[in-house]
Amino acid sequence: MNELAIFPLSDEHKMIRDAARDFAQKEIAPIAAEFDESGEFPLKTVQKMGELGFMGIEMPEQYGGAGMDTLAYVLALEEICKVDAAHGVVMSVNNSLYCHGILKFGTEEQKQKFITPIASGKSIGAYSLTEPMSGSDAGTMRSRAVCEGNEYVLNGRKSWVTSGPVADFVVVFMMTDPSKKQKGISAFVVEANRPGFIRGKKEPKLGIRASATSELIFENCRIPAENRLGQEGDGFKIAMTVLDAGRIGIASQALGIAEVAYEASRQYATQREAFGQPIGAFQGTGFKIADMKTRIEAARLLTYNAALAKEKSKQSGGRYSLEASMAKLFSSETAMYVAHQAVQIHAGMGYSKELPIERYFRDAKITEIYEGTSEIQRMVISRAELGLK
Ligand code: CAA
């Protein structure tokens, strides 16, 4: 069920949702557990997602994208994540953290050069903001970009980069003027084949194990000045604007995880018997089902609403930070709640690797952490509500 009375879906929305569902069921479902176990990157299925247009859903067709709206992106991502959240995060980063920023802040030449290969699915994109000593407090980064003639020389260490081990292009944030703090940060697009671009160790992770995460190290990495996005000093605002879009992607990912964990639990509650009746007939289970379902539908409303708010902002130019943060906060906490209850309802079978329930549980956790922890989302929401920023 992903149609709500207040969000009637168009034929186009239904078409992309069904195409994503079909692809995920046929191509990803058979390999999801194997790649989760091995931690190997599922390049073939990621490439197929690109061929089907899932890597640049909102990008204009002239840059290799599918030219659809944010709700289409959310619906497709939700379907992919119902089957495998690891494929989902690669899709989310390509669409929002990478392509969206270049579309919004790039020159015409940058859009042609840097969006087209990613949106058309031929290459993989990444976004690199975090550093070992700069996570939630993103403005305190130490990496330096120094302008020398018509080039920048990049030096520093970045961490927790989704798709870092496989990306062909990365949007990177570095200090160009440390004396200005946040206002001294600039954004660049870096091609991964540049000398001095070094991929660090791949992170072993609890969940989304088939997605590849690593450090990126820059050692005198020279890039042309025309690879800078926006003006010098615009980097922090670009990073934050892009994260607003990214957070809608993570809300959709969390919604997908919650839905699949819920559906498995609902079915199990009607089939598994104890003390002479289906376990769903006991209030201890039935009330869990009620709370899971209610929270999922509330998460869906917030997530689809954030998608519509982003769509509106394309015309108005206004921000949708509040809607994106509320969707990300509620949806990720719903995913964690639902996955936790799903393990409990399945009991021993929920803990076993014979079923994917334990994978949903492991995958759900990251949605409360990356692209801004739940604490950061609460900061964004409360500051906006209290007029503190
Ligand atoms: N859009 C546009 N501008 C924004 C903005 C937004 N969403 N948020 C802040 N700004 C602007 C502010 O208006 C302000 O501008 P002025 O100076 O002109 O007034 C400026 O940016 C500084 O804003 P703040 O004073 O609010 O900045 P802050 O230091 O207090 O931090 C924060 C704000 C919300 C906590 C921010 O640091 C933040 O979001 N931190 C979390 C970072 C994060 O999500 N990291 C995850 C990285 S990606 C990842 O997870 C890996 C991956 O690969 C998936």
Short mmCIF file of C-alpha atoms and ligand atoms in Angstrom, two decimals:
data_model
loop_
_atom_site.label_atom_id
_atom_site.label_comp_id
_atom_site.label_asym_id
_atom_site.label_seq_id
_atom_site.Cartn_x
_atom_site.Cartn_y
_atom_site.Cartn_z
CA MET A 1 0.00 0.00 0.00
CA ASN A 2 1.64 3.24 -0.97
CA GLU A 3 -1.27 5.33 -2.15
CA LEU A 4 -2.84 7.77 0.27
CA ALA A 5 -6.11 9.62 -0.18
CA ILE A 6 -4.33 12.97 0.04
CA PHE A 7 -1.54 11.96 -2.35
CA PRO A 8 -3.27 10.41 -5.36
CA LEU A 9 -0.58 9.04 -7.67
CA SER A 10 -0.51 9.91 -11.37
CA ASP A 11 -0.16 7.20 -14.02
CA GLU A 12 3.49 8.25 -14.38
CA HIS A 13 4.09 7.80 -10.65
CA LYS A 14 2.46 4.36 -10.70
CA MET A 15 4.55 3.41 -13.72
CA ILE A 16 7.92 4.22 -12.10
CA ARG A 17 6.84 2.66 -8.78
CA ASP A 18 5.84 -0.56 -10.54
CA ALA A 19 8.99 -0.61 -12.68
CA ALA A 20 11.17 -0.24 -9.58
CA ARG A 21 9.16 -2.89 -7.71
CA ASP A 22 9.42 -5.29 -10.61
CA PHE A 23 13.15 -4.76 -11.05
CA ALA A 24 13.86 -5.08 -7.32
CA GLN A 25 11.86 -8.30 -7.01
CA LYS A 26 13.33 -9.92 -10.11
CA GLU A 27 16.94 -8.76 -10.02
CA ILE A 28 17.85 -7.68 -6.48
CA ALA A 29 15.83 -10.05 -4.28
CA PRO A 30 17.72 -13.17 -5.42
CA ILE A 31 21.14 -11.67 -4.59
CA ALA A 32 20.47 -9.38 -1.61
CA ALA A 33 21.32 -11.85 1.17
CA GLU A 34 24.46 -13.10 -0.60
CA PHE A 35 25.89 -9.58 -1.11
CA ASP A 36 24.94 -8.59 2.43
CA GLU A 37 26.88 -11.58 3.74
CA SER A 38 29.97 -11.04 1.56
CA GLY A 39 29.96 -7.23 1.71
CA GLU A 40 30.80 -7.19 -1.99
CA PHE A 41 29.54 -4.24 -4.07
CA PRO A 42 26.74 -5.39 -6.43
CA LEU A 43 28.07 -3.58 -9.50
CA LYS A 44 25.97 -5.47 -12.07
CA THR A 45 22.60 -4.69 -10.49
CA VAL A 46 23.66 -1.10 -9.76
CA GLN A 47 24.55 -0.72 -13.43
CA LYS A 48 21.18 -2.16 -14.45
CA MET A 49 19.45 0.36 -12.18
CA GLY A 50 21.32 3.03 -14.11
CA GLU A 51 20.21 1.62 -17.46
CA LEU A 52 16.60 1.76 -16.25
CA GLY A 53 16.93 5.44 -15.37
CA PHE A 54 16.87 5.09 -11.55
CA MET A 55 20.12 7.01 -11.01
CA GLY A 56 18.90 10.42 -12.18
CA ILE A 57 15.14 10.32 -11.83
CA GLU A 58 14.73 14.07 -11.31
CA MET A 59 17.50 15.12 -13.67
CA PRO A 60 16.36 16.77 -16.91
CA GLU A 61 16.54 14.49 -19.95
CA GLN A 62 19.14 16.77 -21.55
CA TYR A 63 21.58 15.65 -18.81
CA GLY A 64 20.80 11.96 -19.15
CA GLY A 65 18.07 11.89 -16.48
CA ALA A 66 14.49 10.66 -16.50
CA GLY A 67 13.00 14.17 -16.11
CA MET A 68 10.50 13.15 -13.41
CA ASP A 69 9.55 14.76 -10.09
CA THR A 70 10.59 14.22 -6.47
CA LEU A 71 7.59 12.02 -5.65
CA ALA A 72 8.58 9.69 -8.51
CA TYR A 73 12.07 9.48 -7.02
CA VAL A 74 10.70 8.74 -3.53
CA LEU A 75 8.34 6.02 -4.81
CA ALA A 76 11.07 4.27 -6.81
CA LEU A 77 13.57 4.43 -3.95
CA GLU A 78 11.00 3.09 -1.49
CA GLU A 79 10.47 0.03 -3.72
CA ILE A 80 14.20 -0.65 -4.12
CA CYS A 81 14.68 -0.36 -0.33
CA LYS A 82 11.83 -2.77 0.37
CA VAL A 83 14.13 -5.34 -1.18
CA ASP A 84 17.59 -4.04 -0.34
CA ALA A 85 18.54 -0.83 1.46
CA ALA A 86 22.17 -1.17 0.30
CA HIS A 87 21.18 -0.76 -3.37
CA GLY A 88 18.91 2.03 -2.14
CA VAL A 89 21.65 4.15 -0.62
CA VAL A 90 23.74 4.01 -3.80
CA MET A 91 20.66 5.23 -5.69
CA SER A 92 19.90 7.93 -3.11
CA VAL A 93 23.46 9.33 -3.10
CA ASN A 94 23.61 9.39 -6.91
CA ASN A 95 20.28 11.17 -7.24
CA SER A 96 20.30 13.62 -4.36
CA LEU A 97 23.71 14.14 -2.82
CA TYR A 98 25.56 14.09 -6.13
CA CYS A 99 23.28 15.11 -9.05
CA HIS A 100 21.01 17.52 -7.19
CA GLY A 101 23.88 19.73 -6.01
CA ILE A 102 25.40 20.04 -9.46
CA LEU A 103 22.00 20.75 -11.04
CA LYS A 104 21.30 23.48 -8.49
CA PHE A 105 24.72 25.11 -8.26
CA GLY A 106 26.62 24.03 -11.38
CA THR A 107 27.28 25.94 -14.59
CA GLU A 108 25.81 24.66 -17.85
CA GLU A 109 29.17 23.12 -18.72
CA GLN A 110 29.44 21.40 -15.32
CA LYS A 111 25.93 19.99 -15.67
CA GLN A 112 26.74 18.51 -19.08
CA LYS A 113 30.06 17.12 -17.97
CA PHE A 114 29.34 15.89 -14.45
CA ILE A 115 25.63 15.02 -14.30
CA THR A 116 25.25 13.18 -17.62
CA PRO A 117 27.49 10.16 -16.87
CA ILE A 118 25.90 9.64 -13.45
CA ALA A 119 22.24 10.29 -14.31
CA SER A 120 22.50 8.03 -17.35
CA GLY A 121 23.86 5.27 -15.12
CA LYS A 122 27.27 4.91 -16.79
CA SER A 123 29.23 6.11 -13.76
CA ILE A 124 28.79 6.32 -9.98
CA GLY A 125 28.77 9.52 -7.92
CA ALA A 126 29.59 10.26 -4.28
CA TYR A 127 29.43 13.15 -1.79
CA SER A 128 32.20 13.80 0.67
CA LEU A 129 31.68 16.19 3.58
CA THR A 130 32.58 14.27 6.75
CA GLU A 131 36.10 14.03 8.17
CA PRO A 132 37.50 11.94 11.03
CA MET A 133 37.13 14.91 13.45
CA SER A 134 34.19 16.66 11.74
CA GLY A 135 30.86 14.84 11.52
CA SER A 136 27.75 16.54 12.92
CA ASP A 137 29.73 19.77 13.29
CA ALA A 138 30.33 19.85 9.56
CA GLY A 139 31.73 23.38 9.48
CA THR A 140 34.93 22.40 11.31
CA MET A 141 36.62 20.48 8.50
CA ARG A 142 40.42 20.60 8.11
CA SER A 143 40.92 19.53 4.47
CA ARG A 144 42.45 22.33 2.41
CA ALA A 145 42.02 23.43 -1.19
CA VAL A 146 44.59 26.00 -2.29
CA CYS A 147 44.20 27.94 -5.51
CA GLU A 148 47.34 27.94 -7.68
CA GLY A 149 46.79 29.71 -10.99
CA ASN A 150 43.92 28.02 -12.74
CA GLU A 151 44.07 24.94 -10.52
CA TYR A 152 43.21 23.93 -6.96
CA VAL A 153 45.50 21.65 -4.97
CA LEU A 154 43.52 19.44 -2.59
CA ASN A 155 44.90 17.90 0.60
CA GLY A 156 43.11 16.11 3.41
CA ARG A 157 41.32 13.05 4.67
CA LYS A 158 37.58 12.47 4.28
CA SER A 159 35.61 9.69 5.94
CA TRP A 160 32.39 7.72 5.70
CA VAL A 161 31.98 8.32 1.99
CA THR A 162 29.14 6.21 0.59
CA SER A 163 30.34 4.65 -2.71
CA GLY A 164 33.87 5.96 -1.96
CA PRO A 165 35.49 2.67 -3.12
CA VAL A 166 33.67 2.69 -6.48
CA ALA A 167 32.76 6.30 -7.33
CA ASP A 168 33.95 7.85 -10.59
CA PHE A 169 33.10 11.43 -9.55
CA VAL A 170 32.87 12.94 -6.06
CA VAL A 171 31.43 16.24 -4.81
CA VAL A 172 33.97 17.23 -2.15
CA PHE A 173 33.93 20.03 0.44
CA MET A 174 37.21 21.65 1.56
CA MET A 175 38.44 24.78 3.33
CA THR A 176 39.70 27.45 0.96
CA ASP A 177 39.98 30.08 3.72
CA PRO A 178 40.18 28.64 7.27
CA SER A 179 40.09 32.14 8.82
CA LYS A 180 36.47 32.46 7.66
CA LYS A 181 35.41 29.14 9.24
CA GLN A 182 32.14 27.92 7.65
CA LYS A 183 32.21 30.78 5.15
CA GLY A 184 35.65 29.64 4.03
CA ILE A 185 34.42 26.25 2.75
CA SER A 186 34.16 25.59 -1.00
CA ALA A 187 32.71 22.73 -3.06
CA PHE A 188 34.43 20.88 -5.90
CA VAL A 189 33.70 18.03 -8.28
CA VAL A 190 36.68 15.68 -8.42
CA GLU A 191 37.21 12.96 -11.01
CA ALA A 192 38.46 9.79 -9.29
CA ASN A 193 41.18 9.22 -11.88
CA ARG A 194 43.13 12.35 -10.85
CA PRO A 195 46.61 11.71 -9.42
CA GLY A 196 46.54 12.24 -5.65
CA PHE A 197 42.98 10.93 -5.30
CA ILE A 198 43.37 7.87 -3.07
CA ARG A 199 40.67 5.54 -1.83
CA GLY A 200 41.16 4.59 1.82
CA LYS A 201 40.17 1.44 3.60
CA LYS A 202 36.68 0.10 3.08
CA GLU A 203 34.64 0.29 6.28
CA PRO A 204 33.30 -3.00 7.69
CA LYS A 205 29.71 -2.19 8.65
CA LEU A 206 26.78 -3.51 10.72
CA GLY A 207 24.22 -2.97 7.95
CA ILE A 208 23.79 -1.86 4.32
CA ARG A 209 26.83 -4.09 3.92
CA ALA A 210 26.64 -4.40 0.13
CA SER A 211 27.04 -0.64 -0.25
CA ALA A 212 30.68 0.40 -0.23
CA THR A 213 31.88 3.03 2.27
CA SER A 214 35.42 4.31 2.67
CA GLU A 215 37.78 7.13 3.47
CA LEU A 216 39.08 9.30 0.66
CA ILE A 217 42.56 10.74 0.90
CA PHE A 218 43.72 13.73 -1.12
CA GLU A 219 47.47 14.11 -1.53
CA ASN A 220 48.35 17.14 -3.63
CA CYS A 221 45.44 16.28 -5.88
CA ARG A 222 45.25 18.93 -8.63
CA ILE A 223 41.95 19.80 -10.25
CA PRO A 224 41.08 22.56 -12.72
CA ALA A 225 39.53 25.69 -11.16
CA GLU A 226 36.47 25.14 -13.36
CA ASN A 227 35.63 22.09 -11.18
CA ARG A 228 34.63 24.42 -8.33
CA LEU A 229 30.85 24.48 -7.68
CA GLY A 230 29.55 27.97 -6.97
CA GLN A 231 31.83 30.67 -5.60
CA GLU A 232 34.64 30.27 -3.06
CA GLY A 233 33.00 30.25 0.37
CA ASP A 234 29.65 28.90 -0.88
CA GLY A 235 30.54 25.33 0.13
CA PHE A 236 28.77 25.08 3.50
CA LYS A 237 25.47 26.36 2.13
CA ILE A 238 25.78 24.04 -0.86
CA ALA A 239 26.46 21.09 1.49
CA MET A 240 23.42 21.93 3.65
CA THR A 241 21.10 22.57 0.70
CA VAL A 242 22.09 19.24 -0.83
CA LEU A 243 21.59 17.43 2.47
CA ASP A 244 17.99 18.67 2.58
CA ALA A 245 17.40 16.73 -0.65
CA GLY A 246 19.44 13.78 0.62
CA ARG A 247 17.38 13.54 3.80
CA ILE A 248 14.22 12.95 1.73
CA GLY A 249 16.06 10.03 0.11
CA ILE A 250 16.98 8.55 3.51
CA ALA A 251 13.39 9.03 4.71
CA SER A 252 12.25 7.00 1.67
CA GLN A 253 14.88 4.36 2.34
CA ALA A 254 13.73 4.04 5.96
CA LEU A 255 10.10 3.86 4.83
CA GLY A 256 10.96 0.96 2.49
CA ILE A 257 12.76 -0.94 5.27
CA ALA A 258 9.86 -0.36 7.68
CA GLU A 259 7.27 -1.52 5.15
CA VAL A 260 8.99 -4.79 4.31
CA ALA A 261 9.68 -5.61 7.97
CA TYR A 262 6.05 -4.82 8.78
CA GLU A 263 4.58 -6.92 5.97
CA ALA A 264 6.64 -9.96 7.00
CA SER A 265 5.47 -9.48 10.60
CA ARG A 266 1.82 -9.08 9.62
CA GLN A 267 1.90 -12.34 7.69
CA TYR A 268 3.80 -14.17 10.41
CA ALA A 269 1.30 -12.98 13.03
CA THR A 270 -1.55 -14.61 11.11
CA GLN A 271 0.33 -17.88 10.41
CA ARG A 272 2.38 -18.71 13.48
CA GLU A 273 0.34 -20.28 16.25
CA ALA A 274 0.97 -20.47 19.99
CA PHE A 275 -1.32 -21.66 22.77
CA GLY A 276 -3.88 -22.73 20.18
CA GLN A 277 -4.27 -19.50 18.19
CA PRO A 278 -2.36 -17.27 15.74
CA ILE A 279 0.05 -15.05 17.69
CA GLY A 280 -1.63 -11.97 16.15
CA ALA A 281 -4.74 -12.80 18.19
CA PHE A 282 -2.79 -11.99 21.37
CA GLN A 283 -2.85 -8.30 22.17
CA GLY A 284 0.89 -8.43 22.83
CA THR A 285 1.37 -8.99 19.09
CA GLY A 286 -1.78 -7.35 17.72
CA PHE A 287 -1.00 -4.03 19.37
CA LYS A 288 2.54 -4.15 17.98
CA ILE A 289 1.01 -4.58 14.51
CA ALA A 290 -1.27 -1.59 15.13
CA ASP A 291 1.58 0.66 16.22
CA MET A 292 3.87 -0.45 13.39
CA LYS A 293 1.19 0.20 10.75
CA THR A 294 0.20 3.58 12.20
CA ARG A 295 3.78 4.83 12.42
CA ILE A 296 4.50 3.68 8.85
CA GLU A 297 1.54 5.60 7.45
CA ALA A 298 2.58 8.71 9.40
CA ALA A 299 6.14 8.34 8.07
CA ARG A 300 4.75 8.02 4.55
CA LEU A 301 2.73 11.23 4.93
CA LEU A 302 5.79 13.15 6.13
CA THR A 303 8.03 11.71 3.41
CA TYR A 304 5.63 12.34 0.53
CA ASN A 305 4.93 15.80 1.96
CA ALA A 306 8.67 16.56 1.98
CA ALA A 307 8.82 15.41 -1.66
CA LEU A 308 6.02 17.85 -2.56
CA ALA A 309 7.72 20.63 -0.57
CA LYS A 310 10.92 20.06 -2.55
CA GLU A 311 8.92 20.09 -5.78
CA LYS A 312 7.36 23.44 -4.80
CA SER A 313 10.75 24.88 -3.96
CA LYS A 314 11.82 24.30 -7.59
CA GLN A 315 9.44 27.16 -8.45
CA SER A 316 9.65 29.31 -5.32
CA GLY A 317 13.37 28.83 -4.61
CA GLY A 318 12.48 28.53 -0.90
CA ARG A 319 13.92 26.00 1.53
CA TYR A 320 12.25 22.76 2.64
CA SER A 321 14.71 21.94 5.45
CA LEU A 322 11.97 21.57 8.06
CA GLU A 323 9.88 19.15 5.98
CA ALA A 324 12.98 17.11 5.01
CA SER A 325 14.28 16.88 8.58
CA MET A 326 10.87 15.92 10.02
CA ALA A 327 10.48 13.21 7.36
CA LYS A 328 14.01 11.87 7.93
CA LEU A 329 13.67 11.92 11.73
CA PHE A 330 10.29 10.23 11.91
CA SER A 331 10.82 7.77 9.10
CA SER A 332 14.21 6.55 10.36
CA GLU A 333 12.96 6.15 13.93
CA THR A 334 9.94 4.31 12.52
CA ALA A 335 12.24 1.96 10.57
CA MET A 336 14.19 1.19 13.74
CA TYR A 337 11.03 0.73 15.80
CA VAL A 338 9.34 -1.49 13.21
CA ALA A 339 12.45 -3.61 12.55
CA HIS A 340 12.90 -4.09 16.31
CA GLN A 341 9.28 -5.22 16.72
CA ALA A 342 9.63 -7.44 13.64
CA VAL A 343 12.52 -9.33 15.26
CA GLN A 344 10.48 -9.67 18.45
CA ILE A 345 7.39 -10.98 16.64
CA HIS A 346 9.50 -13.50 14.69
CA ALA A 347 11.44 -14.32 17.90
CA GLY A 348 14.09 -16.99 17.16
CA MET A 349 13.37 -16.83 13.44
CA GLY A 350 13.80 -13.04 13.54
CA TYR A 351 17.28 -13.55 14.99
CA SER A 352 18.21 -16.20 12.45
CA LYS A 353 19.97 -15.52 9.15
CA GLU A 354 17.49 -17.88 7.48
CA LEU A 355 15.08 -14.93 7.21
CA PRO A 356 15.90 -11.34 6.14
CA ILE A 357 14.36 -9.86 9.33
CA GLU A 358 17.73 -9.50 11.05
CA ARG A 359 19.07 -7.74 7.92
CA TYR A 360 16.21 -5.20 8.07
CA PHE A 361 17.08 -4.62 11.73
CA ARG A 362 20.77 -4.04 10.93
CA ASP A 363 19.98 -1.89 7.88
CA ALA A 364 17.46 0.29 9.73
CA LYS A 365 20.02 1.62 12.22
CA ILE A 366 22.08 3.64 9.75
CA THR A 367 19.05 5.71 8.74
CA GLU A 368 19.14 7.30 12.22
CA ILE A 369 22.80 8.19 11.74
CA TYR A 370 23.88 9.23 8.24
CA GLU A 371 22.96 12.45 6.45
CA GLY A 372 22.49 13.94 9.91
CA THR A 373 21.77 11.98 13.08
CA SER A 374 18.34 12.09 14.72
CA GLU A 375 19.84 14.59 17.18
CA ILE A 376 20.86 16.87 14.27
CA GLN A 377 17.36 16.61 12.75
CA ARG A 378 15.90 17.63 16.12
CA MET A 379 18.31 20.59 16.14
CA VAL A 380 17.19 21.69 12.67
CA ILE A 381 13.49 21.30 13.52
CA SER A 382 13.64 22.98 16.93
CA ARG A 383 15.77 25.89 15.69
CA ALA A 384 13.29 26.50 12.87
CA GLU A 385 10.30 26.29 15.19
CA LEU A 386 11.83 28.50 17.87
CA GLY A 387 13.16 31.01 15.37
CA LEU A 388 16.69 30.52 16.71
CA LYS A 389 18.43 30.59 13.31
N1 CAA B 1 20.07 25.26 3.43
C1 CAA B 1 20.69 26.44 3.14
N2 CAA B 1 21.48 27.10 4.01
C2 CAA B 1 21.63 26.57 5.23
C3 CAA B 1 21.02 25.36 5.61
C4 CAA B 1 20.20 24.70 4.65
N3 CAA B 1 19.58 23.54 4.94
N4 CAA B 1 21.34 25.07 6.89
C5 CAA B 1 22.15 26.08 7.31
N5 CAA B 1 22.31 26.97 6.30
C6 CAA B 1 23.07 28.21 6.35
C7 CAA B 1 22.53 29.12 7.44
O1 CAA B 1 21.46 29.92 6.98
C8 CAA B 1 23.75 29.95 7.80
O2 CAA B 1 23.90 30.98 6.84
P1 CAA B 1 24.35 32.50 7.30
O3 CAA B 1 25.67 32.33 7.97
O4 CAA B 1 24.40 33.25 6.01
O5 CAA B 1 23.29 32.94 8.25
C9 CAA B 1 24.91 28.97 7.60
O6 CAA B 1 24.43 27.94 6.71
C10 CAA B 1 25.37 28.32 8.88
O7 CAA B 1 24.23 27.70 9.46
P2 CAA B 1 24.19 27.30 11.00
O8 CAA B 1 24.66 28.46 11.82
O9 CAA B 1 22.83 26.75 11.28
O10 CAA B 1 25.30 26.17 11.08
P3 CAA B 1 25.71 25.20 12.27
O11 CAA B 1 27.17 25.13 12.35
O12 CAA B 1 24.96 25.58 13.52
O13 CAA B 1 25.24 23.76 11.74
C11 CAA B 1 23.76 21.94 11.28
C12 CAA B 1 23.98 23.46 11.31
C13 CAA B 1 22.33 21.77 10.89
C14 CAA B 1 24.00 21.30 12.62
C15 CAA B 1 24.73 21.32 10.23
O14 CAA B 1 26.07 21.41 10.62
C16 CAA B 1 24.39 19.87 9.92
O15 CAA B 1 23.43 19.58 9.21
N6 CAA B 1 25.21 18.93 10.44
C17 CAA B 1 25.06 17.51 10.07
C18 CAA B 1 25.93 17.19 8.90
C19 CAA B 1 25.52 15.92 8.20
O16 CAA B 1 24.33 15.68 7.96
N7 CAA B 1 26.50 15.10 7.84
C20 CAA B 1 26.28 13.90 7.07
C21 CAA B 1 27.20 13.90 5.88
S1 CAA B 1 26.77 12.95 4.48
C22 CAA B 1 26.79 11.33 4.93
O17 CAA B 1 26.12 10.98 5.84
C23 CAA B 1 27.63 10.31 4.23
C24 CAA B 1 27.06 9.72 3.01
O18 CAA B 1 27.79 9.43 2.09
C25 CAA B 1 25.62 9.36 2.92
#
